[in-house]
């Protein structure tokens, strides 16, 4: 009899152990180390106190805010028991440990950001596990310093509330950069006080292309626009910063500038009127690189940009700049001659280098799309490798810091299933969760050059995304896969990711974030 009872107890303990372990592992992105003691859970309730580190109060308040839909207003205190927070500078700057015992949960961050990431992990456990946090230890730190997502607000505009919600989603996946694509051919979206025309004229287009075809019926006939005031931008920068996200603003130059050319025609080689573009793709209308007035314009814009954005890196675009206009422009040709430049690619290099010097003089550094390599830019420029991982490898081997965003892996505007069934209209391509998850950002890069790969980012181009719900569906759940590449590249596990994403799905539901169903349905 005794042995039957013992057997039953052992069986129950085994089941419990399995349950506890299984649920405990469901953290995305995967932490470095998890050790669970199978002896019980600390249960977080509405009465649990959050004991802040007085020198670093922000993470505690963010945490309480992020759980308010479950717990109401949790009490934040300066001392006592509950969830305690502190900093230990000996940890990785963005790393943390979580130690859970019957006494409470102690989170130690390598910095305030580390503390915040520890709280993100705790939030996932609480939400997906009914507040039960197993006793044990979690230690964690990120693989990459730069963990980004891009958002194109030119092709379609997203409100301040939308951008904040986007930031919330990034923060929950432990991303720390938002690359904000603020200007392009189809709309200028940032208020620049020196040139009010940029928003008065450049933020509106006549209509929007809603199909892939070119017949007139494919345009919607509706004027479309939007922009952020400088006060709104400051508000968003502050919102992101309190979630440990640096916003990298992008001001496109010298291509992808037709909206600016509409506002200020003297920026072009021919100074003729052009409309804010109503096509998607690459327009020949670009900034004149020969006239001094263009450089003055760019510097005046960037002066306001650096006043608004504390980011050390400022994105200067640089992609897809056709040289047709420059070839026929007396100013551009004169500039090439005066500077001893062999061809128009070198003229672009001259522009980029001049702007780089200007920004360096203001304590900032440039990042640009990988075409900036073609004009002979020096390794002081950070390269965003989009035209393929090989270009990223080339840049890294040549001493540039590189953010990997290669086609097609990082293009989250692409379709998510082969059949495209039920997906609506998108730009093209095909990238599913599995492809993102199994991507090796170091492929083909020497051991020596790997240190130059500072990070990874997904790009959300918005030609066919005209509301935030659509953006979220393109972002999730693929961001779950990308966040493991960014945060835990060497800790990915094909065997457990599906179970973890099922848990993440509960987390997304808790916040009402939209996600694509395909991965969960087994559709590739
Ligand atoms: C890009 O996708 N044109 C950078
Ligand atoms: Zn010109």
Coordinates of C-alpha atoms and ligand atoms in Angstrom, one line a residue:
X1 CA 0.0 0.0 0.0
X2 CA 2.8 2.3 1.0
X3 CA 4.6 1.7 -2.2
X4 CA 1.5 2.4 -4.3
X5 CA 1.1 5.7 -2.5
X6 CA 4.8 6.5 -3.0
X7 CA 4.4 5.6 -6.6
X8 CA 1.4 7.8 -7.0
X9 CA 3.1 10.7 -5.3
X10 CA 6.1 10.3 -7.5
X11 CA 3.9 10.2 -10.6
X12 CA 2.1 13.4 -9.5
X13 CA 5.4 15.1 -8.8
X14 CA 6.7 14.1 -12.2
X15 CA 3.6 15.5 -13.9
X16 CA 3.9 18.7 -11.9
X17 CA 7.6 19.0 -12.6
X18 CA 6.9 18.5 -16.3
X19 CA 4.2 21.1 -16.3
X20 CA 6.3 23.7 -14.4
X21 CA 9.3 23.1 -16.7
X22 CA 7.3 23.2 -19.8
X23 CA 5.6 26.5 -19.0
X24 CA 8.7 28.0 -17.7
X25 CA 10.6 27.7 -20.9
X26 CA 8.1 29.8 -22.9
X27 CA 10.0 33.1 -23.1
X28 CA 10.7 34.9 -26.4
X29 CA 13.4 35.8 -27.0
X30 CA 15.1 32.9 -25.3
X31 CA 17.1 33.9 -22.2
X32 CA 20.7 32.8 -21.7
X33 CA 20.1 30.6 -18.7
X34 CA 17.1 29.3 -16.9
X35 CA 17.2 27.1 -13.8
X36 CA 13.9 26.3 -12.2
X37 CA 13.5 24.7 -8.8
X38 CA 10.5 22.5 -9.0
X39 CA 9.4 23.5 -5.4
X40 CA 6.8 26.1 -6.1
X41 CA 5.7 29.3 -7.5
X42 CA 5.6 32.9 -6.3
X43 CA 2.2 34.2 -7.3
X44 CA 2.0 37.8 -8.5
X45 CA -1.4 39.3 -7.6
X46 CA -2.9 42.8 -7.6
X47 CA -1.6 43.1 -4.0
X48 CA 2.1 42.4 -4.9
X49 CA 4.2 45.4 -4.4
X50 CA 6.9 46.6 -6.8
X51 CA 9.8 47.9 -4.8
X52 CA 11.6 50.4 -7.0
X53 CA 15.3 51.3 -7.0
X54 CA 14.9 55.0 -6.1
X55 CA 17.7 56.0 -8.4
X56 CA 16.0 54.2 -11.3
X57 CA 12.3 54.4 -10.9
X58 CA 11.2 54.3 -14.5
X59 CA 11.2 50.5 -15.1
X60 CA 8.9 49.9 -12.1
X61 CA 6.3 52.4 -13.3
X62 CA 6.4 51.0 -16.9
X63 CA 5.9 47.5 -15.5
X64 CA 2.9 48.6 -13.4
X65 CA 1.4 50.4 -16.4
X66 CA 1.9 47.4 -18.7
X67 CA 0.0 45.1 -16.2
X68 CA -2.7 47.5 -15.3
X69 CA -5.3 45.7 -17.4
X70 CA -4.9 42.7 -15.1
X71 CA -3.9 44.1 -11.8
X72 CA -5.2 47.7 -11.8
X73 CA -2.8 50.0 -10.1
X74 CA -0.2 47.9 -8.3
X75 CA 1.5 49.5 -5.4
X76 CA 4.9 50.9 -6.0
X77 CA 7.0 51.3 -2.8
X78 CA 10.4 52.2 -1.7
X79 CA 10.9 49.2 0.6
X80 CA 9.3 46.0 1.5
X81 CA 8.8 42.6 -0.1
X82 CA 7.5 41.7 -3.5
X83 CA 9.2 42.4 -6.8
X84 CA 12.4 44.2 -6.0
X85 CA 14.6 46.0 -8.5
X86 CA 18.2 47.0 -8.4
X87 CA 21.2 47.6 -10.6
X88 CA 24.6 45.8 -10.7
X89 CA 27.0 47.4 -13.1
X90 CA 29.0 44.2 -13.3
X91 CA 26.3 42.6 -15.5
X92 CA 26.0 43.2 -19.2
X93 CA 24.6 46.7 -19.7
X94 CA 21.3 45.3 -21.1
X95 CA 21.4 42.0 -19.1
X96 CA 19.6 41.0 -16.0
X97 CA 19.0 38.3 -13.5
X98 CA 15.6 37.2 -12.0
X99 CA 15.7 35.3 -8.7
X100 CA 12.4 34.0 -7.5
X101 CA 11.9 32.5 -4.0
X102 CA 9.0 32.2 -1.6
X103 CA 10.1 35.6 -0.4
X104 CA 9.6 37.4 -3.7
X105 CA 11.1 38.2 -7.0
X106 CA 14.5 40.0 -7.2
X107 CA 15.4 41.6 -10.5
X108 CA 18.9 42.9 -11.0
X109 CA 19.7 44.8 -14.2
X110 CA 23.1 45.7 -15.6
X111 CA 21.6 49.2 -16.0
X112 CA 18.1 50.6 -16.0
X113 CA 17.6 49.1 -19.4
X114 CA 18.6 45.7 -18.1
X115 CA 16.1 46.0 -15.3
X116 CA 13.5 46.9 -17.9
X117 CA 14.3 43.7 -19.9
X118 CA 14.1 41.6 -16.8
X119 CA 10.6 43.1 -16.2
X120 CA 9.7 42.2 -19.8
X121 CA 10.6 38.6 -19.2
X122 CA 8.7 38.7 -15.9
X123 CA 5.7 40.2 -17.7
X124 CA 5.6 37.4 -20.2
X125 CA 5.7 34.8 -17.4
X126 CA 3.0 36.5 -15.5
X127 CA 0.6 36.9 -18.5
X128 CA 1.1 33.5 -20.0
X129 CA 1.2 31.7 -16.6
X130 CA -1.7 33.3 -14.6
X131 CA 0.8 35.2 -12.4
X132 CA 2.7 32.1 -11.3
X133 CA 6.4 32.6 -11.4
X134 CA 8.4 29.4 -10.6
X135 CA 11.1 29.6 -8.0
X136 CA 14.5 29.7 -9.6
X137 CA 17.0 31.8 -11.5
X138 CA 17.0 33.4 -15.0
X139 CA 20.1 35.0 -16.3
X140 CA 20.0 36.8 -19.6
X141 CA 21.8 39.2 -21.9
X142 CA 21.5 40.1 -25.6
X143 CA 23.5 38.8 -28.5
X144 CA 23.4 42.0 -30.6
X145 CA 23.6 45.7 -29.4
X146 CA 21.4 46.9 -32.2
X147 CA 18.0 45.3 -32.3
X148 CA 15.8 47.2 -34.6
X149 CA 12.6 47.6 -36.5
X150 CA 11.9 50.1 -39.2
X151 CA 8.7 51.9 -39.9
X152 CA 7.9 53.7 -43.2
X153 CA 5.5 56.6 -42.4
X154 CA 5.8 58.2 -45.8
X155 CA 4.0 55.8 -48.1
X156 CA 1.3 55.6 -45.4
X157 CA 1.1 57.8 -42.3
X158 CA 0.7 56.5 -38.8
X159 CA -0.6 58.6 -36.0
X160 CA 1.2 59.4 -32.8
X161 CA -0.9 56.7 -31.0
X162 CA 0.0 54.2 -33.7
X163 CA 3.7 54.8 -33.4
X164 CA 3.5 54.5 -29.6
X165 CA 1.7 51.2 -30.0
X166 CA 4.3 50.0 -32.5
X167 CA 7.0 51.0 -29.9
X168 CA 5.1 48.9 -27.2
X169 CA 5.3 45.8 -29.4
X170 CA 9.0 46.3 -30.1
X171 CA 9.8 46.9 -26.4
X172 CA 8.0 43.7 -25.4
X173 CA 10.4 41.8 -27.8
X174 CA 13.4 43.5 -26.2
X175 CA 14.2 45.6 -29.3
X176 CA 16.1 48.8 -28.7
X177 CA 16.0 50.7 -32.0
X178 CA 13.2 52.2 -34.1
X179 CA 14.3 53.3 -37.5
X180 CA 11.8 55.9 -38.4
X181 CA 11.6 56.5 -42.2
X182 CA 10.2 60.0 -42.2
X183 CA 10.7 61.3 -45.7
X184 CA 10.3 59.8 -49.2
X185 CA 8.9 60.5 -52.6
X186 CA 5.3 60.0 -51.5
X187 CA 5.2 62.4 -48.5
X188 CA 7.4 64.5 -46.2
X189 CA 6.3 63.8 -42.6
X190 CA 8.5 65.8 -40.2
X191 CA 7.9 69.5 -39.4
X192 CA 11.0 71.5 -40.2
X193 CA 10.7 75.1 -39.0
X194 CA 13.2 76.5 -41.5
X195 CA 11.1 75.2 -44.4
X196 CA 7.4 75.2 -43.6
X197 CA 6.7 74.2 -47.3
X198 CA 8.0 70.7 -46.6
X199 CA 4.8 70.0 -44.6
X200 CA 2.5 72.6 -46.1
X201 CA 3.1 71.1 -49.6
X202 CA 5.3 68.1 -49.3
X203 CA 3.1 66.1 -46.8
X204 CA 0.1 65.8 -49.1
X205 CA -0.3 63.7 -52.3
X206 CA -3.1 63.8 -54.8
X207 CA -4.0 60.2 -54.4
X208 CA -2.7 56.7 -53.6
X209 CA -1.9 53.8 -55.8
X210 CA -4.0 50.9 -54.4
X211 CA -3.2 48.2 -56.9
X212 CA -0.2 46.9 -58.7
X213 CA -1.4 47.9 -62.1
X214 CA -1.1 51.3 -63.7
X215 CA -4.6 51.9 -65.1
X216 CA -6.2 55.1 -63.6
X217 CA -8.8 53.0 -61.8
X218 CA -6.0 51.6 -59.6
X219 CA -5.6 55.0 -57.8
X220 CA -8.1 55.9 -55.1
X221 CA -8.6 59.5 -56.2
X222 CA -8.4 60.6 -52.5
X223 CA -5.9 63.3 -51.3
X224 CA -3.7 61.7 -48.7
X225 CA -1.4 63.3 -46.1
X226 CA -0.1 63.6 -42.6
X227 CA 2.9 64.8 -40.7
X228 CA 4.3 65.1 -37.2
X229 CA 4.8 68.4 -35.5
X230 CA 8.1 68.9 -33.6
X231 CA 6.1 68.7 -30.3
X232 CA 4.7 65.3 -31.4
X233 CA 8.1 64.1 -32.4
X234 CA 9.6 65.1 -29.0
X235 CA 6.7 63.2 -27.3
X236 CA 7.3 60.1 -29.3
X237 CA 11.1 60.2 -28.8
X238 CA 10.5 60.5 -25.0
X239 CA 7.9 57.7 -25.1
X240 CA 10.4 55.4 -26.9
X241 CA 13.3 56.4 -24.6
X242 CA 11.4 55.5 -21.5
X243 CA 11.1 52.1 -23.1
X244 CA 14.8 52.0 -23.8
X245 CA 14.3 52.4 -27.5
X246 CA 16.4 54.9 -29.5
X247 CA 14.7 56.4 -32.5
X248 CA 17.0 56.7 -35.5
X249 CA 15.4 59.2 -37.8
X250 CA 15.9 58.8 -41.5
X251 CA 16.0 61.8 -43.9
X252 CA 16.3 60.4 -47.4
X253 CA 18.9 61.9 -49.7
X254 CA 19.7 62.4 -52.5
X255 CA 17.1 60.0 -53.9
X256 CA 13.6 59.3 -52.6
X257 CA 13.1 63.0 -52.2
X258 CA 10.3 63.9 -54.7
X259 CA 8.0 65.2 -51.9
X260 CA 10.7 67.7 -50.9
X261 CA 11.2 68.7 -54.6
X262 CA 7.5 69.4 -54.9
X263 CA 7.7 71.7 -51.8
X264 CA 10.9 73.4 -52.8
X265 CA 11.5 73.0 -56.6
X266 CA 14.9 74.7 -56.4
X267 CA 16.3 71.6 -54.8
X268 CA 16.2 69.8 -58.1
X269 CA 18.6 70.0 -61.1
X270 CA 15.9 71.4 -63.4
X271 CA 13.9 73.2 -60.8
X272 CA 10.7 72.2 -62.5
X273 CA 7.4 71.4 -60.7
X274 CA 7.0 67.8 -59.7
X275 CA 4.1 66.3 -57.8
X276 CA 4.4 64.5 -54.5
X277 CA 4.7 61.1 -56.2
X278 CA 1.7 58.8 -56.6
X279 CA 3.7 55.8 -57.8
X280 CA 5.7 53.3 -55.8
X281 CA 9.2 52.5 -56.9
X282 CA 12.1 54.6 -57.9
X283 CA 11.7 58.1 -59.4
X284 CA 14.4 59.9 -61.5
X285 CA 13.5 63.1 -59.6
X286 CA 16.3 63.6 -57.0
X287 CA 18.1 66.4 -55.2
X288 CA 20.7 68.3 -57.2
X289 CA 24.1 67.4 -55.8
X290 CA 25.8 70.3 -57.6
X291 CA 24.2 73.4 -56.0
X292 CA 25.4 74.8 -52.7
X293 CA 21.8 75.5 -51.9
X294 CA 21.1 71.8 -51.6
X295 CA 23.8 71.4 -49.0
X296 CA 22.6 74.4 -47.0
X297 CA 19.1 72.9 -47.1
X298 CA 20.3 69.5 -45.9
X299 CA 22.3 71.0 -43.1
X300 CA 19.5 73.2 -42.0
X301 CA 17.1 70.2 -41.9
X302 CA 19.6 68.1 -40.1
X303 CA 20.2 70.8 -37.5
X304 CA 16.6 70.6 -36.5
X305 CA 16.7 66.8 -36.7
X306 CA 19.6 66.5 -34.3
X307 CA 17.9 68.9 -32.0
X308 CA 14.8 66.6 -31.9
X309 CA 16.6 63.2 -31.8
X310 CA 19.3 62.3 -29.4
X311 CA 20.4 59.2 -31.4
X312 CA 24.1 59.2 -32.2
X313 CA 23.3 57.5 -35.5
X314 CA 21.3 59.6 -38.0
X315 CA 20.1 57.7 -41.1
X316 CA 20.7 59.6 -44.3
X317 CA 19.1 57.2 -46.8
X318 CA 21.3 56.9 -49.8
X319 CA 19.4 54.1 -51.6
X320 CA 18.1 54.0 -55.1
X321 CA 19.2 57.3 -56.5
X322 CA 19.1 57.3 -60.3
X323 CA 21.7 59.6 -61.8
X324 CA 19.8 60.7 -65.0
X325 CA 19.2 64.3 -63.9
X326 CA 22.8 64.7 -62.6
X327 CA 24.2 63.6 -66.0
X328 CA 22.4 66.5 -67.7
X329 CA 22.8 69.1 -64.9
X330 CA 25.4 71.8 -65.4
X331 CA 25.7 72.3 -61.6
X332 CA 26.2 68.6 -60.9
X333 CA 28.8 68.4 -63.7
X334 CA 30.6 71.5 -62.5
X335 CA 30.7 70.1 -59.0
X336 CA 32.2 66.9 -60.3
X337 CA 34.8 68.8 -62.2
X338 CA 35.7 71.1 -59.3
X339 CA 36.0 68.1 -56.9
X340 CA 37.8 65.9 -59.4
X341 CA 35.1 63.2 -59.4
X342 CA 35.1 60.6 -62.1
X343 CA 31.5 59.8 -62.3
X344 CA 28.0 60.4 -60.8
X345 CA 28.5 57.6 -58.2
X346 CA 31.4 59.5 -56.8
X347 CA 29.2 62.6 -56.8
X348 CA 26.8 60.8 -54.5
X349 CA 29.8 59.7 -52.4
X350 CA 30.9 63.4 -52.2
X351 CA 27.4 64.4 -51.0
X352 CA 27.3 61.6 -48.4
X353 CA 30.8 62.3 -47.1
X354 CA 30.1 66.0 -46.8
X355 CA 26.9 65.3 -44.9
X356 CA 28.8 62.8 -42.7
X357 CA 31.4 65.5 -41.9
X358 CA 28.6 67.9 -41.0
X359 CA 27.0 65.4 -38.7
X360 CA 30.3 64.3 -37.2
X361 CA 30.9 68.0 -36.4
X362 CA 27.7 67.9 -34.3
X363 CA 28.7 64.8 -32.5
X364 CA 26.7 62.4 -34.6
X365 CA 27.5 59.5 -37.0
X366 CA 25.8 58.5 -40.2
X367 CA 24.1 55.3 -41.1
X368 CA 23.0 54.7 -44.7
X369 CA 21.6 52.1 -47.0
X370 CA 24.3 50.0 -48.6
X371 CA 24.5 52.0 -51.8
X372 CA 26.6 54.5 -49.8
X373 CA 29.5 52.0 -50.3
X374 CA 29.5 52.7 -54.1
X375 CA 30.5 56.4 -53.7
X376 CA 33.6 55.5 -51.8
X377 CA 32.4 56.4 -48.3
X378 CA 34.9 55.7 -45.5
X379 CA 34.5 53.0 -42.8
X380 CA 33.4 55.6 -40.3
X381 CA 29.9 55.3 -41.9
X382 CA 27.6 52.5 -40.6
X383 CA 26.0 50.5 -43.4
X384 CA 22.5 49.1 -43.5
X385 CA 22.8 46.1 -45.8
X386 CA 19.6 45.6 -47.6
X387 CA 20.4 44.3 -51.1
X388 CA 21.6 41.0 -49.7
X389 CA 23.6 39.5 -46.9
X390 CA 26.7 39.4 -49.2
X391 CA 26.9 43.2 -49.3
X392 CA 26.6 43.2 -45.5
X393 CA 29.5 40.7 -45.4
X394 CA 31.5 42.9 -47.8
X395 CA 30.9 46.0 -45.7
X396 CA 31.8 44.2 -42.5
X397 CA 35.0 42.8 -44.1
X398 CA 35.9 46.4 -45.1
X399 CA 35.7 47.7 -41.6
X400 CA 32.2 49.2 -41.6
X401 CA 29.8 48.6 -38.7
X402 CA 26.8 46.9 -40.3
X403 CA 23.2 46.5 -39.5
X404 CA 21.8 43.5 -41.4
X405 CA 18.5 44.0 -43.1
X406 CA 18.9 41.8 -46.2
X407 CA 16.3 41.1 -48.7
X408 CA 14.2 39.0 -48.5
X409 CA 14.6 37.8 -44.9
X410 CA 14.1 41.2 -43.2
X411 CA 11.4 42.6 -45.5
X412 CA 8.3 42.2 -43.4
X413 CA 6.2 43.9 -46.0
X414 CA 6.5 40.6 -48.0
X415 CA 3.8 37.9 -48.1
X416 CA 3.9 35.3 -45.4
X417 CA 2.6 32.3 -47.3
X418 CA 3.4 30.8 -50.6
X419 CA -0.2 30.6 -51.7
X420 CA -0.9 34.2 -50.5
X421 CA -4.4 33.1 -49.8
X422 CA -6.3 35.5 -47.5
X423 CA -3.3 37.9 -47.2
X424 CA -4.7 40.8 -49.2
X425 CA -2.5 42.8 -51.5
X426 CA 1.2 43.2 -50.7
X427 CA 4.3 44.3 -52.4
X428 CA 5.5 40.8 -53.3
X429 CA 8.0 38.3 -52.1
X430 CA 7.6 35.5 -49.5
X431 CA 9.0 35.4 -46.0
X432 CA 7.5 33.1 -43.4
X433 CA 8.3 32.7 -39.7
X434 CA 10.5 29.6 -40.3
X435 CA 12.7 31.5 -42.8
X436 CA 13.3 34.3 -40.4
X437 CA 13.9 32.0 -37.5
X438 CA 16.5 29.8 -39.3
X439 CA 18.4 32.8 -40.8
X440 CA 22.1 33.0 -39.8
X441 CA 23.1 36.7 -40.0
X442 CA 26.8 35.7 -39.8
X443 CA 26.8 33.4 -42.9
X444 CA 29.8 34.0 -45.1
X445 CA 31.4 36.4 -42.7
X446 CA 34.9 35.8 -41.3
X447 CA 35.3 35.4 -37.6
X448 CA 37.3 38.6 -37.6
X449 CA 34.6 40.7 -39.4
X450 CA 31.7 39.3 -37.3
X451 CA 32.3 41.9 -34.6
X452 CA 31.3 44.5 -37.1
X453 CA 27.8 43.1 -37.4
X454 CA 26.3 45.3 -34.8
X455 CA 22.7 44.2 -35.3
X456 CA 19.7 43.1 -37.2
X457 CA 16.5 44.8 -38.2
X458 CA 13.2 44.2 -40.0
X459 CA 11.9 46.7 -42.5
X460 CA 8.2 47.6 -42.6
X461 CA 7.6 49.5 -45.9
X462 CA 4.0 50.7 -46.0
X463 CA 3.0 51.0 -49.7
X464 CA 0.3 48.4 -49.1
X465 CA -0.2 48.9 -45.3
X466 CA -2.6 51.7 -44.8
X467 CA -3.5 51.1 -41.2
X468 CA -1.7 49.9 -38.1
X469 CA -3.7 46.7 -37.9
X470 CA -2.1 45.6 -41.2
X471 CA 1.3 46.7 -40.0
X472 CA 0.9 44.5 -36.9
X473 CA -0.2 41.5 -39.0
X474 CA 3.0 41.9 -41.0
X475 CA 5.1 42.3 -37.9
X476 CA 3.7 39.5 -35.7
X477 CA 4.5 36.7 -35.2
X478 CA 7.6 37.2 -37.5
X479 CA 9.0 39.6 -34.9
X480 CA 9.0 36.7 -32.4
X481 CA 11.4 34.9 -34.8
X482 CA 13.5 38.0 -35.5
X483 CA 13.8 38.8 -31.8
X484 CA 15.4 35.5 -31.2
X485 CA 17.9 36.2 -34.0
X486 CA 18.6 39.6 -32.4
X487 CA 18.6 38.7 -28.7
X488 CA 19.5 35.0 -28.6
X489 CA 21.1 34.1 -31.9
X490 CA 23.1 31.2 -30.5
X491 CA 20.3 30.0 -28.2
X492 CA 17.6 29.4 -30.8
X493 CA 15.9 26.0 -30.7
X494 CA 13.8 24.7 -33.6
X495 CA 12.2 22.1 -31.3
X496 CA 10.8 24.5 -28.7
X497 CA 10.0 27.7 -30.7
X498 CA 6.5 26.6 -31.8
X499 CA 5.4 25.9 -28.2
X500 CA 6.9 29.2 -27.1
X501 CA 5.1 31.1 -29.9
X502 CA 1.8 29.5 -28.8
X503 CA 2.5 31.1 -25.4
X504 CA 3.5 34.4 -27.1
X505 CA 0.1 34.3 -28.9
X506 CA -1.6 34.5 -25.5
X507 CA 0.6 37.4 -24.7
X508 CA -0.3 39.2 -28.0
X509 CA -4.0 38.5 -27.2
X510 CA -3.7 40.0 -23.8
X511 CA -2.7 43.3 -25.4
X512 CA -5.0 43.1 -28.4
X513 CA -2.1 43.1 -30.8
X514 CA -2.9 41.8 -34.2
X515 CA -0.9 38.9 -35.6
X516 CA -1.0 36.8 -38.8
X517 CA -2.6 33.4 -38.2
X518 CA -0.5 31.5 -40.8
X519 CA 2.3 30.2 -38.6
X520 CA -0.2 29.0 -36.0
X521 CA -2.2 27.2 -38.7
X522 CA 0.9 25.5 -40.1
X523 CA 0.7 27.5 -43.4
X524 CA 4.0 28.3 -45.0
Ligands
LIG1 C1 15.2 49.8 -49.7 O1 14.5 48.8 -49.5 N1 15.1 50.5 -50.8 C2 16.2 50.2 -48.8
LIG2 ZN1 22.1 68.9 -60.4

